Amino acid sequence: MYRPKSTVEQWRIFQAVVDCGGYAQAAEKLNKSQSSLNHAVAKLQQSLGLALLEVRGRKACLTPQGEVFLRRSRKLTQDVENLERLAGVLASGWEPVLRIVVEASLPRAPLYQALAEFSPQARGCRIHLVETQPSGCQAVINQQAANMVFASRAFANITSLPLATTVYVPVCAPDHPLAALAEVSQTELEQQLELVLADGSEQEEGWARAEQRWIIHHLHDALSLLRRGTGFAWLPQDVVSPMISDGALVRLPMVNQALRKRFTHLVLPGTTPPGPAASLLLSLIRQHYGEPGTTPPAS
């Protein structure tokens, strides 16, 4: 097994001598005797077989090898400091990992905004963000395999927070036959290919579907097909609005101006209260999703 020839304390003393410009100044800063600092640096150089410092007059100067080791040693001591701080963070109950699962059909711009604000406050907490289908959400909740689940429905006997209402609008490519119509009826929609973004409700009566339909499991795939003139789709308004503005997609002028809506629920599968990291992220999520029942802001 490899045994280090140097200690972290020796590297800290070496850095202090360089930063302070000499042994006497470093000894005063570290509240140590000058002789102990001389001994530590001398032992460090002896163990490495290299001269890191040379004294010129009353000033300690780096050798060329010392310049290289100074840069590397700063990373070493910073890593050790971060490691020790992490131990304190975890000892306080701060979660090392938060697992977040999001149903594929739901917009998530407010979640991204919350995560962006969480990042500088994360204190080493890692985020695992996973997209899944409704069946996957159900499995994750049953197994309590995530800290938070964004789903299109609430689950019985499990903590669920209503976050927002997402409005879905019908869109197609500018060169699609439906785009040329002044008004579009449900009958005309039923005669065209519909790209259905899978959300577990493909058979719901409230969302009448076209006779021809493809089930698409990822929003990116639906958008890619639409841009190529393939079919039409009901997609989240906040997602398609920029594409409608730049002419990449057209919003279909429905006869009855029909809108379809879906709720976003934040499900907390765990049986214990959220820890401090999860609580911070939850507060940011609720802040960016706004009042329950409202449409979340577009990205």
XYZ file of C-alpha atoms in Angstrom:
299
model
C 0.000 0.000 0.000
C 1.267 3.462 -0.893
C 2.238 5.629 2.067
C 2.491 9.393 1.576
C 5.890 10.969 2.179
C 4.334 14.304 3.088
C 1.474 15.608 5.198
C -1.255 18.135 4.487
C 0.093 20.288 7.325
C 3.522 20.429 5.685
C 1.966 21.666 2.467
C -0.047 24.291 4.343
C 3.125 25.547 6.033
C 4.953 25.615 2.697
C 2.134 27.702 1.187
C 2.101 30.078 4.157
C 5.850 30.709 3.878
C 5.431 31.550 0.190
C 2.345 33.723 0.732
C 3.905 35.625 3.648
C 7.294 36.008 1.993
C 9.334 34.330 4.702
C 9.472 32.035 7.702
C 9.239 34.754 10.353
C 6.099 36.301 8.818
C 4.468 32.868 8.308
C 5.277 31.894 11.916
C 3.506 35.005 13.166
C 0.453 34.346 10.992
C 0.202 30.662 11.953
C 1.063 31.335 15.610
C 3.877 28.791 15.464
C 7.602 29.021 16.159
C 9.853 29.849 13.244
C 11.980 26.805 13.961
C 8.952 24.481 13.621
C 8.179 25.945 10.211
C 11.811 25.573 9.099
C 11.768 21.974 10.256
C 8.459 21.178 8.478
C 9.599 22.610 5.127
C 13.040 21.024 5.402
C 11.464 17.615 6.105
C 9.062 18.105 3.176
C 11.909 18.889 0.793
C 13.970 15.981 2.116
C 11.107 13.506 1.636
C 10.558 14.698 -1.934
C 14.239 14.939 -2.813
C 13.621 18.422 -4.264
C 14.322 21.987 -3.216
C 11.048 23.902 -3.148
C 12.299 27.113 -1.504
C 15.559 29.025 -1.393
C 16.286 31.868 0.990
C 17.572 35.068 -0.533
C 18.441 37.500 2.171
C 15.472 37.416 4.512
C 12.954 36.323 1.842
C 11.959 32.755 0.954
C 11.648 32.360 -2.832
C 10.261 29.524 -4.908
C 12.495 27.372 -7.024
C 11.177 26.329 -10.473
C 10.153 22.987 -8.956
C 8.549 24.831 -6.050
C 6.327 26.802 -8.432
C 4.934 23.561 -9.847
C 4.355 22.035 -6.413
C 2.770 25.223 -5.079
C 0.026 25.081 -7.711
C -0.610 21.387 -7.157
C -0.512 21.645 -3.376
C -3.106 24.428 -3.308
C -5.591 22.082 -4.966
C -4.686 19.349 -2.482
C -5.264 21.501 0.595
C -8.461 22.943 -0.865
C -9.771 19.442 -1.560
C -9.021 18.410 2.028
C -10.768 21.524 3.342
C -13.804 20.802 1.163
C -13.845 17.199 2.345
C -13.795 18.228 5.996
C -16.522 20.800 5.420
C -18.627 18.157 3.675
C -18.374 15.965 6.768
C -19.795 18.797 8.850
C -22.561 19.391 6.328
C -23.605 15.737 6.285
C -23.403 15.515 10.058
C -25.970 18.325 10.225
C -28.450 16.170 8.260
C -27.883 17.837 4.880
C -28.657 15.283 2.167
C -25.718 14.219 -0.050
C -28.051 13.375 -2.970
C -31.528 14.462 -4.091
C -33.303 12.298 -6.671
C -35.932 14.040 -8.793
C -38.214 12.269 -11.279
C -40.261 14.219 -13.829
C -43.088 12.894 -15.974
C -42.063 13.375 -19.601
C -45.154 15.280 -20.745
C -44.849 18.057 -18.146
C -43.113 21.399 -18.764
C -40.253 21.981 -16.379
C -38.864 25.500 -16.939
C -39.748 26.558 -13.354
C -37.940 23.467 -12.054
C -34.828 24.427 -14.024
C -34.986 27.926 -12.537
C -35.291 26.510 -9.031
C -32.329 24.179 -9.603
C -30.226 27.047 -10.952
C -30.825 28.983 -7.714
C -30.271 25.871 -5.605
C -26.864 25.160 -7.157
C -24.788 27.839 -5.344
C -26.439 26.822 -2.053
C -26.149 23.058 -2.612
C -23.233 22.534 -0.190
C -22.126 19.426 -2.042
C -25.603 17.957 -2.542
C -25.761 16.183 -5.893
C -28.890 16.214 -8.063
C -30.101 13.163 -10.006
C -32.753 14.366 -12.488
C -34.608 11.621 -14.356
C -37.387 11.787 -16.960
C -39.900 8.950 -17.069
C -43.375 7.959 -18.192
C -46.447 7.821 -15.893
C -45.875 4.128 -15.194
C -42.321 4.984 -14.193
C -43.601 7.657 -11.799
C -45.920 5.096 -10.221
C -43.061 2.625 -9.764
C -40.740 5.243 -8.262
C -43.440 6.338 -5.820
C -44.264 2.761 -4.821
C -40.585 2.050 -4.149
C -39.926 5.466 -2.552
C -36.974 5.678 -4.942
C -36.935 9.481 -5.274
C -37.150 12.536 -3.069
C -39.526 14.350 -5.414
C -41.742 13.268 -8.308
C -43.390 15.681 -10.738
C -46.528 13.934 -11.986
C -49.710 14.813 -13.868
C -51.880 13.419 -11.077
C -51.934 13.095 -7.310
C -51.563 9.739 -5.551
C -53.744 8.500 -2.696
C -52.284 8.613 0.813
C -49.061 10.254 -0.384
C -48.083 13.874 0.174
C -48.841 15.779 -3.018
C -48.603 19.519 -3.655
C -50.542 21.094 -6.555
C -48.052 23.306 -8.366
C -49.540 24.645 -11.589
C -51.900 24.184 -14.503
C -50.330 23.680 -17.899
C -52.285 24.760 -20.973
C -51.889 22.606 -24.082
C -52.542 24.060 -27.549
C -52.774 22.406 -30.998
C -49.823 23.094 -33.317
C -48.450 21.958 -36.648
C -45.838 23.002 -39.190
C -46.581 26.046 -41.417
C -46.750 23.795 -44.507
C -49.147 21.275 -42.942
C -52.641 21.200 -44.560
C -54.292 22.221 -41.279
C -52.241 25.434 -41.180
C -54.017 26.710 -44.312
C -57.484 26.589 -42.700
C -59.098 29.745 -41.295
C -60.824 27.629 -38.643
C -60.240 24.050 -37.589
C -62.978 21.812 -36.230
C -62.602 18.627 -34.235
C -63.812 16.702 -37.286
C -60.960 18.092 -39.383
C -58.465 17.202 -36.677
C -59.709 13.632 -36.587
C -58.848 13.240 -40.282
C -55.173 14.035 -39.697
C -52.293 12.241 -38.026
C -51.950 13.257 -34.376
C -48.702 12.982 -32.450
C -49.765 12.126 -28.908
C -47.255 12.960 -26.212
C -47.461 9.920 -23.942
C -48.770 10.842 -20.525
C -50.831 7.874 -19.471
C -54.106 9.490 -20.573
C -54.038 8.560 -24.246
C -57.420 6.870 -23.892
C -59.114 9.507 -21.754
C -62.519 10.451 -23.114
C -61.994 14.115 -22.283
C -59.176 14.266 -24.799
C -60.758 13.048 -28.027
C -58.049 11.702 -30.287
C -57.668 11.504 -34.053
C -58.224 8.136 -35.722
C -54.588 8.198 -36.877
C -52.181 8.737 -34.002
C -48.625 8.025 -33.054
C -47.675 7.753 -29.382
C -44.516 9.783 -28.799
C -42.619 9.342 -25.549
C -40.364 12.390 -25.684
C -41.203 16.024 -26.305
C -38.039 16.484 -28.392
C -39.174 13.746 -30.789
C -42.649 15.282 -31.150
C -41.181 18.706 -31.951
C -38.722 17.244 -34.451
C -41.503 15.440 -36.312
C -43.809 18.480 -36.259
C -41.118 20.719 -37.771
C -40.846 18.269 -40.642
C -44.557 18.585 -41.380
C -45.543 15.274 -39.816
C -48.927 15.469 -38.081
C -50.188 17.889 -35.448
C -50.003 17.757 -31.671
C -51.345 19.282 -28.476
C -48.277 20.565 -26.676
C -47.555 22.797 -23.643
C -48.179 26.422 -24.519
C -45.063 27.700 -22.751
C -42.913 25.271 -24.759
C -44.301 26.058 -28.213
C -44.906 29.818 -27.843
C -41.340 30.785 -28.897
C -41.587 28.446 -31.903
C -44.906 29.977 -32.903
C -43.391 33.455 -32.608
C -40.456 32.622 -34.883
C -42.672 30.841 -37.421
C -41.378 27.314 -36.875
C -44.855 26.144 -35.778
C -48.418 27.374 -36.237
C -51.107 27.352 -33.580
C -54.269 25.906 -35.075
C -57.314 28.239 -34.969
C -59.868 25.943 -33.381
C -63.552 26.702 -33.990
C -64.344 26.721 -30.275
C -60.876 27.961 -29.169
C -60.558 24.764 -27.200
C -57.803 24.535 -24.629
C -56.666 21.438 -22.867
C -55.171 21.559 -19.412
C -53.129 19.308 -17.235
C -52.081 19.799 -13.626
C -48.550 19.435 -12.305
C -48.351 17.758 -8.904
C -45.230 17.535 -6.799
C -45.315 14.182 -5.023
C -43.108 13.457 -2.000
C -42.915 9.647 -1.791
C -40.900 9.457 1.434
C -42.521 8.684 4.765
C -40.235 11.068 6.681
C -40.214 14.876 6.391
C -37.829 16.383 3.795
C -34.324 17.141 5.017
C -32.739 20.601 4.918
C -31.486 20.388 1.304
C -34.828 19.080 0.041
C -36.673 21.740 2.042
C -34.588 24.496 0.464
C -35.207 23.135 -3.021
C -38.930 22.736 -2.299
C -39.218 26.386 -1.291
C -37.499 27.442 -4.519
C -39.751 25.162 -6.582
C -42.923 26.583 -5.046
C -41.595 30.098 -5.558
C -40.961 29.562 -9.284
C -44.160 27.643 -9.984
C -46.205 30.454 -8.451
C -49.618 30.035 -6.874
C -51.244 26.589 -7.233
C -53.452 26.346 -10.282
C -51.650 29.037 -12.273
C -49.772 28.553 -15.510
C -46.016 28.366 -14.798
C -43.908 31.067 -16.462
C -42.217 30.243 -19.751
C -38.482 29.799 -19.878
